[in-house]
Amino acid sequence: METVSDRAGEEIEFHGKGGKTLVEGAYATLRREILEGAFEPGAKLRTEELRARYNISGSTMREALTRLLGEALVTSEGQRGFRVAPASLEDFRDLTEVRKLIETEALRQAIAHGDEAWESQIVASFYRLSKVEERLAEDPAHAISEFEERNREFHRALIAACPSRWLHHFIGLLFQQSERYRRMSMAKRTIPRDVHAEHKAIFDAVIARDADLACKLTADHIERTLTVLRVALEPQAEPRRSKTKINS
Amino acid sequence: METVSDRAGEEIEFHGKGGKTLVEGAYATLRREILEGAFEPGAKLRTEELRARYNISGSTMREALTRLLGEALVTSEGQRGFRVAPASLEDFRDLTEVRKLIETEALRQAIAHGDEAWESQIVASFYRLSKVEERLAEDPAHAISEFEERNREFHRALIAACPSRWLHHFIGLLFQQSERYRRMSMAKRTIPRDVHAEHKAIFDAVIARDADLACKLTADHIERTLTVLRVALEPQAEPRRSKTKINS
DNA sequence: GTCAACAAAAATCTCGATATTTTTTTAAAG
DNA sequence: CTTTAAAAAAATATCGAGATTTTTGTTGAC
């Protein structure tokens, strides 16, 4: 089992999936670290540095970085290497709008096509999500990653019956992008928010097969994270900066 | 200037862009070759073979392949290499539906936001497209690549005023995916089709800022290529195959 | 002091060879 | 003749070093 050195030189595991290739391991680990904010948006990603961090060779590291390029989590420019994808309120606003458009469409199709197996998967994932939401109030720092996982799983279950592969693909990309901002939003939590109540409302509407209501609630739900982050950023709005880049 | 060996061992140019890296060169060339159908959907892409074809090393070739992975033009599985992304009527049907959803939304936003500069770019690209459409009737085989380029440019110009980066990104991916099918559809041309008239109608509606009409026409325009390909495939529908993979 | 040219350092990109895994072939057994 | 097992071949994945480009630092002229 491979290991990688942590920030100060500790060693953390390479996410013990046996059959995987080194590229896939480095890719998965770096992706998570970017999403969790271990690397600042826009930060330089030196191959030599990362190569050493993950104990792999340069070319292998480049291949892992190139994968993240395809998910828009890193950028690469000509002859001057890779960077973490920049983050901005404007980007998140855009992301949110497109997500509303695509995810509500997928939800509508899922409600139209879904069978009992689909429903039961929603029930199960909603239950699992609810459990971790309780824990989130007590121990936010520790439960947040598990919350993210179950939140993703719940949202995936909702639209699982949508037959469009391309909608699923795009939603996956957008959801992942949102995760980065969502974590920032939770870190700077300013507005009190009953996420569980939102999920419950969506859950009820979907099980009741009320497509219009479910889509409306989902759109509001997606929008709300943007509002929270916007409020968290606006008060300290320095008039000098116009583009409001986000630096964690 | 690098060269690559053609099918029978000839040498063709590496798309003479000077400042590019070898990875970018191989990536761009292979992408075009896949889109043009030089490699069959689902075909194995042996690194050794490609490496020799483009005169680059294995790791560099892998990096180029990984880029195409992010654009869903190739697939990669665990420890068994890369393949050209499969193509199927079902995939094209899905692609078409999603494209209609996203591209009409972008067009609506473009019409709402567009200024005079936007309009003039549309006029220019429509003119350029019209010119090559004339040539297309006489000399299809030779004009097709130029038609594809100008067609892409026209469609891009139409939605250029849409402010959403993510819509642009997805539309770019979907348009590229469609290109592969579009070329198949043109090769097996069965139904007579006045593409120029379709473009003209869209052009007029957009310039008149009639969003509803423009979106309707665009959706029909996108749908029509699907219909053409469907008709071209259905007559020879062998009852044995259920999934109707497309093998050029 | 600022700018430019040049040199040194650092980083990126590329290569060719090796280790590992999968696939094919061959041989043996039931 | 089919199935199983072992060996050989082919293909993938990985490495570490070298070539190329960008960035940083220094010197000298104006």
XYZ file of C-alpha atoms (C1' of nucleotides) in Angstrom:
556
model
C 0.000 0.000 0.000
C 1.468 3.268 -1.158
C 1.850 6.257 1.090
C 2.169 9.967 0.452
C 3.710 12.631 2.612
C 1.327 15.065 4.245
C 1.824 18.791 4.579
C 4.528 18.619 7.231
C 6.024 15.380 5.988
C 3.723 12.914 7.699
C 2.543 9.926 5.755
C -1.045 9.296 4.768
C -2.478 6.354 2.917
C -3.000 6.150 -0.788
C -6.646 5.230 -0.415
C -6.245 1.500 -0.215
C -7.945 0.386 -3.410
C -5.903 -2.607 -4.441
C -6.310 -3.082 -8.169
C -5.835 0.532 -9.029
C -3.042 1.985 -11.040
C -0.639 4.586 -9.629
C -2.067 7.242 -11.925
C -5.559 6.589 -10.643
C -4.364 6.661 -7.058
C -2.579 9.989 -7.411
C -5.509 11.371 -9.389
C -8.044 10.388 -6.738
C -5.932 11.692 -3.878
C -5.071 14.994 -5.504
C -8.683 15.499 -6.520
C -9.841 15.068 -2.975
C -7.140 17.375 -1.654
C -8.139 20.076 -4.101
C -11.810 19.697 -3.248
C -11.024 19.848 0.457
C -9.081 23.033 -0.087
C -5.630 21.679 0.753
C -4.457 23.569 -2.324
C -5.638 27.119 -2.831
C -7.542 27.986 -5.989
C -5.084 29.273 -8.564
C -2.081 27.831 -6.736
C 0.846 26.531 -8.754
C 1.090 22.746 -8.922
C 4.746 21.929 -9.434
C 5.204 18.463 -10.845
C 8.422 17.913 -8.912
C 6.714 18.791 -5.646
C 3.694 16.586 -6.286
C 5.821 13.807 -7.721
C 7.694 13.620 -4.423
C 4.499 13.977 -2.382
C 2.895 10.936 -3.982
C 6.076 8.919 -4.550
C 5.606 8.564 -8.270
C 7.543 9.668 -11.317
C 7.128 12.876 -13.259
C 5.323 11.482 -16.277
C 2.913 9.553 -14.079
C 2.156 12.674 -12.099
C 1.535 14.620 -15.278
C -0.966 12.006 -16.394
C -2.854 12.329 -13.121
C -2.871 16.109 -13.488
C -4.133 15.801 -17.031
C -7.103 13.810 -15.779
C -8.046 16.612 -13.447
C -7.718 18.960 -16.389
C -10.636 17.152 -17.962
C -12.704 17.744 -14.840
C -11.803 21.424 -14.767
C -10.190 21.132 -11.355
C -6.800 22.163 -12.696
C -5.713 24.348 -15.585
C -2.636 24.032 -17.756
C -0.956 26.600 -19.898
C 1.444 25.984 -22.739
C 4.930 25.539 -21.419
C 4.269 26.721 -17.884
C 2.710 23.896 -16.016
C -0.405 23.233 -14.021
C -2.431 25.249 -11.540
C -5.414 24.615 -9.333
C -8.498 25.895 -11.139
C -9.307 29.429 -9.992
C -12.407 30.040 -7.915
C -14.567 33.130 -7.966
C -18.017 34.162 -6.894
C -18.813 34.765 -10.549
C -17.847 31.201 -11.406
C -19.977 29.840 -8.599
C -22.898 31.978 -9.698
C -22.602 30.609 -13.222
C -22.167 27.059 -11.946
C -25.289 27.438 -9.826
C -27.435 28.662 -12.687
C -26.380 25.864 -15.018
C -26.780 23.305 -12.295
C -30.331 24.475 -11.686
C -31.124 24.147 -15.370
C -29.639 20.697 -15.835
C -30.429 19.093 -12.510
C -34.087 20.050 -12.540
C -34.421 18.648 -16.045
C -32.826 15.393 -14.909
C -35.071 15.275 -11.858
C -38.134 15.758 -14.015
C -37.089 12.849 -16.211
C -36.277 10.713 -13.201
C -39.716 11.290 -11.696
C -41.263 10.380 -15.040
C -39.235 7.178 -15.446
C -38.549 6.064 -11.892
C -39.743 2.718 -10.596
C -39.967 1.229 -7.111
C -36.295 0.290 -6.979
C -35.469 3.929 -7.658
C -37.765 5.080 -4.859
C -36.292 2.653 -2.368
C -32.766 3.808 -3.151
C -33.887 7.364 -2.433
C -35.407 6.314 0.866
C -32.209 4.551 1.849
C -29.875 7.377 0.901
C -32.135 9.958 2.536
C -32.008 7.986 5.745
C -28.228 7.763 5.619
C -27.969 11.468 4.889
C -30.302 12.342 7.774
C -28.125 10.417 10.194
C -24.991 12.312 9.322
C -26.872 15.608 9.316
C -27.580 15.090 13.015
C -23.912 14.515 13.674
C -23.050 17.608 11.627
C -24.577 19.887 14.264
C -22.432 18.423 17.048
C -19.115 17.751 15.359
C -18.945 19.776 12.120
C -15.245 19.471 11.370
C -15.195 15.696 11.509
C -18.538 14.915 9.904
C -18.215 17.222 6.926
C -16.520 14.767 4.582
C -19.019 12.065 5.358
C -21.804 14.568 4.901
C -20.427 15.485 1.479
C -20.342 11.843 0.453
C -23.874 11.086 1.573
C -25.178 14.355 0.208
C -23.717 13.460 -3.177
C -25.207 10.002 -2.928
C -28.654 11.388 -2.068
C -28.645 13.813 -4.970
C -27.431 11.062 -7.258
C -30.197 8.745 -6.099
C -32.832 11.389 -6.811
C -31.916 11.590 -10.480
C -30.729 7.992 -10.888
C -33.813 7.137 -12.941
C -33.059 9.821 -15.504
C -31.999 7.875 -18.592
C -29.669 10.495 -20.062
C -25.989 9.605 -19.684
C -24.905 13.061 -20.751
C -27.067 14.788 -18.168
C -25.567 12.518 -15.526
C -22.080 13.285 -16.748
C -22.567 17.047 -16.625
C -24.332 16.949 -13.294
C -21.431 14.969 -11.882
C -18.970 17.591 -13.071
C -21.027 20.482 -11.766
C -21.692 18.837 -8.443
C -17.982 18.238 -7.952
C -17.199 21.830 -8.823
C -19.823 22.981 -6.339
C -18.273 20.871 -3.611
C -15.281 23.162 -3.431
C -17.480 26.199 -2.927
C -19.818 24.329 -0.599
C -16.943 23.550 1.718
C -15.899 27.206 1.754
C -19.467 28.172 2.460
C -19.653 25.781 5.392
C -16.338 26.974 6.792
C -17.563 30.567 6.859
C -21.056 29.648 7.973
C -22.842 32.947 8.632
C -26.483 32.382 7.798
C -28.210 29.693 9.833
C -29.587 27.090 7.475
C -31.699 24.016 7.984
C -30.273 21.826 5.251
C -32.085 18.801 6.571
C -35.459 20.491 6.195
C -34.595 21.342 2.601
C -33.653 17.764 1.851
C -36.778 16.494 3.576
C -38.988 18.751 1.468
C -37.346 17.581 -1.752
C -37.589 13.990 -0.600
C -41.310 14.290 0.107
C -42.058 15.980 -3.195
C -40.131 13.387 -5.189
C -41.752 10.437 -3.442
C -45.120 12.117 -4.047
C -44.068 12.400 -7.725
C -44.812 16.095 -7.716
C -42.323 17.091 -10.402
C -43.046 20.822 -10.413
C -42.684 21.139 -6.657
C -39.621 18.906 -6.518
C -37.893 20.950 -9.209
C -38.785 24.212 -7.542
C -37.427 22.992 -4.203
C -34.281 21.618 -5.810
C -33.604 24.872 -7.615
C -34.043 26.814 -4.370
C -31.842 24.315 -2.571
C -29.051 24.740 -5.100
C -29.461 28.505 -5.081
C -29.271 28.769 -1.308
C -25.615 27.738 -1.096
C -24.787 30.563 -3.461
C -26.664 33.014 -1.285
C -24.839 31.825 1.813
C -21.445 32.190 0.190
C -22.350 35.554 -1.290
C -23.363 36.905 2.123
C -20.223 35.491 3.685
C -18.095 37.343 1.146
C -19.933 40.617 0.612
C -19.547 42.252 4.031
C -15.773 42.282 3.696
C -16.021 43.463 0.107
C -12.933 45.537 -0.510
C -13.793 48.160 -3.131
C -10.357 47.724 -4.719
C -10.932 44.252 -6.089
C -13.437 43.948 -8.861
C -13.355 40.234 -9.604
C -13.475 38.910 -6.031
C -11.244 35.914 -6.337
C -11.643 33.490 -3.503
C -8.503 32.548 -1.578
C -9.932 30.229 1.038
C 8.157 20.881 -37.594
C 7.204 17.369 -36.542
C 5.702 14.826 -38.893
C 3.576 11.745 -38.369
C 3.179 8.696 -40.552
C -0.121 8.294 -42.331
C -2.052 5.073 -42.741
C 0.246 3.513 -45.292
C 3.403 5.042 -43.902
C 3.319 8.413 -45.601
C 4.193 11.485 -43.634
C 1.769 14.249 -42.790
C 2.412 17.451 -40.952
C 1.939 17.967 -37.259
C -0.402 20.907 -37.697
C 2.226 23.581 -37.894
C 1.508 25.527 -34.725
C 4.921 26.581 -33.529
C 4.768 27.212 -29.809
C 2.860 24.053 -28.985
C 4.150 21.166 -26.981
C 4.368 17.672 -28.383
C 1.513 16.573 -26.150
C -0.750 19.261 -27.534
C 0.268 18.412 -31.077
C -0.456 14.717 -30.700
C -3.663 15.503 -28.846
C -4.927 17.826 -31.572
C -3.989 15.455 -34.373
C -5.452 12.368 -32.774
C -8.622 14.253 -31.895
C -9.117 15.273 -35.473
C -8.413 11.777 -36.726
C -10.981 10.325 -34.352
C -13.565 12.917 -35.328
C -12.914 12.267 -38.999
C -13.429 8.586 -38.437
C -9.866 7.459 -39.139
C -10.240 5.276 -36.045
C -13.413 3.269 -35.626
C -15.556 3.820 -32.561
C -14.542 1.303 -29.920
C -11.226 0.513 -31.629
C -8.207 -0.292 -29.517
C -5.650 2.500 -29.272
C -2.304 0.833 -28.622
C 0.160 3.272 -27.153
C 3.085 1.664 -28.947
C 1.331 2.012 -32.291
C 0.335 5.634 -31.726
C 3.687 6.485 -30.194
C 5.381 5.423 -33.413
C 2.745 7.124 -35.568
C 3.349 10.510 -33.984
C 7.062 10.086 -33.286
C 6.782 10.702 -29.572
C 7.495 8.672 -26.469
C 5.083 6.444 -24.581
C 4.449 8.695 -21.614
C 3.857 11.686 -23.861
C 1.389 9.694 -25.910
C -0.429 8.611 -22.764
C -0.777 12.211 -21.714
C -2.326 13.118 -25.051
C -4.723 10.186 -24.748
C -5.648 11.263 -21.240
C -6.656 14.661 -22.560
C -9.055 13.045 -24.962
C -10.398 11.047 -22.055
C -11.590 14.319 -20.557
C -13.455 15.109 -23.748
C -15.049 11.683 -23.846
C -13.494 10.860 -27.199
C -11.563 7.942 -25.759
C -12.191 5.597 -22.860
C -9.666 3.922 -20.594
C -10.052 0.877 -18.448
C -7.913 -0.128 -15.501
C -4.845 -1.956 -16.683
C -5.937 -2.499 -20.259
C -5.331 0.677 -22.145
C -7.301 3.102 -24.234
C -10.063 2.786 -26.803
C -11.905 5.134 -29.106
C -15.173 6.083 -27.430
C -17.980 3.849 -28.650
C -20.697 5.315 -30.815
C -24.330 4.283 -30.900
C -27.609 5.637 -32.104
C -28.765 5.717 -28.503
C -25.791 7.882 -27.549
C -26.488 10.252 -30.411
C -30.142 10.442 -29.445
C -29.181 11.371 -25.890
C -26.553 13.823 -27.104
C -29.130 15.476 -29.336
C -31.693 15.921 -26.574
C -29.184 17.455 -24.175
C -27.784 19.666 -26.883
C -31.240 20.978 -27.634
C -31.790 21.776 -23.978
C -28.479 23.533 -23.414
C -27.956 25.218 -26.738
C -31.402 26.799 -26.853
C -30.897 28.138 -23.343
C -27.560 29.649 -24.372
C -29.118 31.119 -27.486
C -31.875 32.704 -25.454
C -29.311 34.328 -23.189
C -27.217 35.444 -26.137
C -30.185 37.147 -27.761
C -30.938 38.863 -24.471
C -27.366 40.063 -23.939
C -25.991 40.457 -27.451
C -24.743 43.803 -28.735
C -23.852 45.051 -32.192
C -20.427 43.452 -32.194
C -22.102 40.128 -31.538
C -24.492 40.663 -34.433
C -21.726 41.580 -36.829
C -19.760 38.457 -35.942
C -22.842 36.401 -36.732
C -23.231 38.147 -40.072
C -19.599 37.479 -40.918
C -19.619 33.816 -39.928
C -22.932 33.221 -41.690
C -21.456 34.656 -44.853
C -18.402 32.431 -44.592
C -20.577 29.409 -43.920
C -22.819 30.157 -46.885
C -19.826 30.263 -49.203
C -18.621 26.825 -48.245
C -22.164 25.453 -48.358
C -22.235 26.265 -52.074
C -19.007 24.386 -52.589
C -20.378 21.473 -50.573
C -22.892 20.637 -53.294
C -20.217 20.382 -55.982
C -17.290 18.834 -54.169
C -18.539 17.182 -50.946
C -15.512 15.069 -50.070
C -13.090 17.959 -50.155
C -15.241 20.717 -48.645
C -16.558 18.759 -45.705
C -13.787 19.624 -43.264
C -13.995 23.288 -44.075
C -17.754 23.111 -43.756
C -17.394 21.565 -40.296
C -15.053 24.335 -39.208
C -17.278 27.149 -40.441
C -20.400 25.453 -39.187
C -18.833 25.254 -35.728
C -17.795 28.880 -35.976
C -21.316 29.973 -36.990
C -22.939 28.113 -34.127
C -20.348 29.511 -31.759
C -20.992 33.043 -32.971
C -24.730 32.660 -32.413
C -24.282 31.972 -28.708
C -21.118 34.019 -28.203
C -23.023 36.654 -26.255
C -24.235 34.124 -23.705
C -22.304 34.994 -20.546
C -22.214 31.499 -19.035
C -18.797 29.872 -19.271
C -20.172 26.529 -18.222
C -22.842 26.514 -20.912
C -20.150 27.292 -23.455
C -17.982 24.512 -22.135
C -20.724 21.899 -22.315
C -21.915 23.061 -25.701
C -18.362 22.737 -26.981
C -18.146 19.166 -25.744
C -21.518 18.208 -27.154
C -20.869 19.872 -30.481
C -17.606 17.983 -30.830
C -19.299 14.710 -29.981
C -21.956 15.448 -32.573
C -19.330 16.082 -35.208
C -18.439 12.420 -35.333
C -22.038 11.443 -35.967
C -22.584 14.325 -38.346
C -19.767 13.090 -40.545
C -21.274 9.603 -40.590
C -24.619 11.091 -41.434
C -23.146 13.034 -44.341
C -21.272 10.003 -45.634
C -24.484 7.974 -45.804
C -26.578 10.874 -47.029
C -30.000 9.464 -47.813
C -32.515 12.197 -47.107
C -32.087 15.358 -49.159
C -31.587 18.278 -46.810
C -31.257 21.994 -47.352
C -28.881 22.826 -44.532
C -28.304 26.309 -45.859
C -32.018 27.118 -45.622
C -32.023 25.943 -42.013
C -29.058 28.138 -41.182
C -30.621 31.064 -43.002
C -33.843 30.742 -41.006
C -31.951 30.646 -37.711
C -29.824 33.571 -38.814
C -32.874 35.689 -39.659
C -34.645 34.885 -36.418
C -31.578 35.702 -34.308
C -30.911 38.989 -36.062
C -34.605 39.835 -35.615
C -34.114 38.980 -31.916
C -37.016 36.570 -31.994
C -35.832 34.262 -29.234
C -38.735 31.824 -29.313
C -38.522 31.312 -33.052
C -34.731 31.116 -33.042
C -34.789 28.452 -30.325
C -37.468 26.463 -32.081
C -35.529 26.531 -35.339
C -32.279 25.632 -33.601
C -33.879 22.686 -31.834
C -35.314 21.421 -35.109
C -31.973 21.946 -36.795
C -30.186 19.880 -34.160
C -32.878 17.224 -34.264
C -32.754 16.861 -38.011
C -29.259 15.353 -38.089
C -30.489 12.667 -35.738
C -33.410 11.922 -38.020
C -31.120 11.660 -41.023
C -28.769 9.249 -39.283
C -31.659 7.231 -37.905
C -33.160 6.781 -41.357
C -29.766 5.894 -42.802
C -29.375 3.144 -40.200
C -32.896 1.762 -39.793
C -33.453 0.217 -43.250
C -30.560 -2.179 -42.708
C -31.694 -2.880 -39.170
C -30.618 -6.422 -38.412
C -33.073 -7.850 -35.883
C -30.216 -9.674 -34.137
C -28.504 -6.630 -32.747
C -30.361 -4.765 -30.087
C -27.947 -1.956 -29.321
C -27.072 -0.893 -32.878
C -23.473 0.008 -32.460
C -22.135 2.136 -35.258
C -19.052 0.856 -37.069
C -18.468 3.570 -39.603
C 17.387 54.340 -10.270
C 15.656 52.053 -14.523
C 16.262 49.289 -18.206
C 18.394 45.753 -21.009
C 21.292 41.916 -21.839
C 23.161 38.116 -20.236
C 23.916 34.153 -16.993
C 22.256 30.955 -13.512
C 18.619 28.424 -11.522
C 14.350 26.205 -11.583
C 10.658 24.149 -13.738
C 8.543 21.949 -17.582
C 8.507 18.657 -21.073
C 10.275 14.640 -23.353
C 12.636 10.332 -23.911
C 14.014 5.403 -23.917
C 14.310 1.644 -21.008
C 12.377 -1.376 -17.288
C 8.806 -3.485 -14.412
C 4.223 -5.182 -14.323
C 0.049 -6.946 -16.105
C -2.774 -8.877 -19.647
C -3.293 -11.644 -23.653
C -1.963 -15.301 -26.583
C 0.163 -19.590 -27.430
C 1.529 -24.080 -26.303
C 1.285 -28.241 -23.716
C -0.840 -31.528 -20.715
C -4.625 -33.780 -18.524
C -9.219 -35.440 -18.074
C -12.285 -32.586 -28.052
C -12.684 -29.562 -24.258
C -10.702 -27.756 -20.251
C -6.761 -26.495 -17.372
C -2.009 -25.052 -16.605
C 2.123 -23.232 -17.702
C 5.124 -20.504 -20.808
C 5.829 -17.002 -24.145
C 4.550 -12.807 -26.223
C 2.478 -8.463 -26.259
C 0.841 -4.486 -24.249
C 0.390 -1.392 -20.374
C 2.182 1.296 -16.703
C 6.098 3.299 -14.446
C 10.581 5.235 -13.799
C 14.637 8.353 -13.627
C 17.463 10.977 -16.396
C 18.195 14.409 -20.051
C 16.670 18.201 -23.237
C 14.109 22.446 -23.539
C 11.871 26.440 -21.863
C 10.664 29.726 -18.437
C 11.840 32.236 -14.413
C 14.973 34.402 -11.470
C 19.133 36.898 -10.523
C 23.151 39.650 -11.761
C 25.809 42.900 -14.093
C 26.571 46.990 -16.720
C 25.110 50.937 -19.454
C 22.510 55.161 -19.688
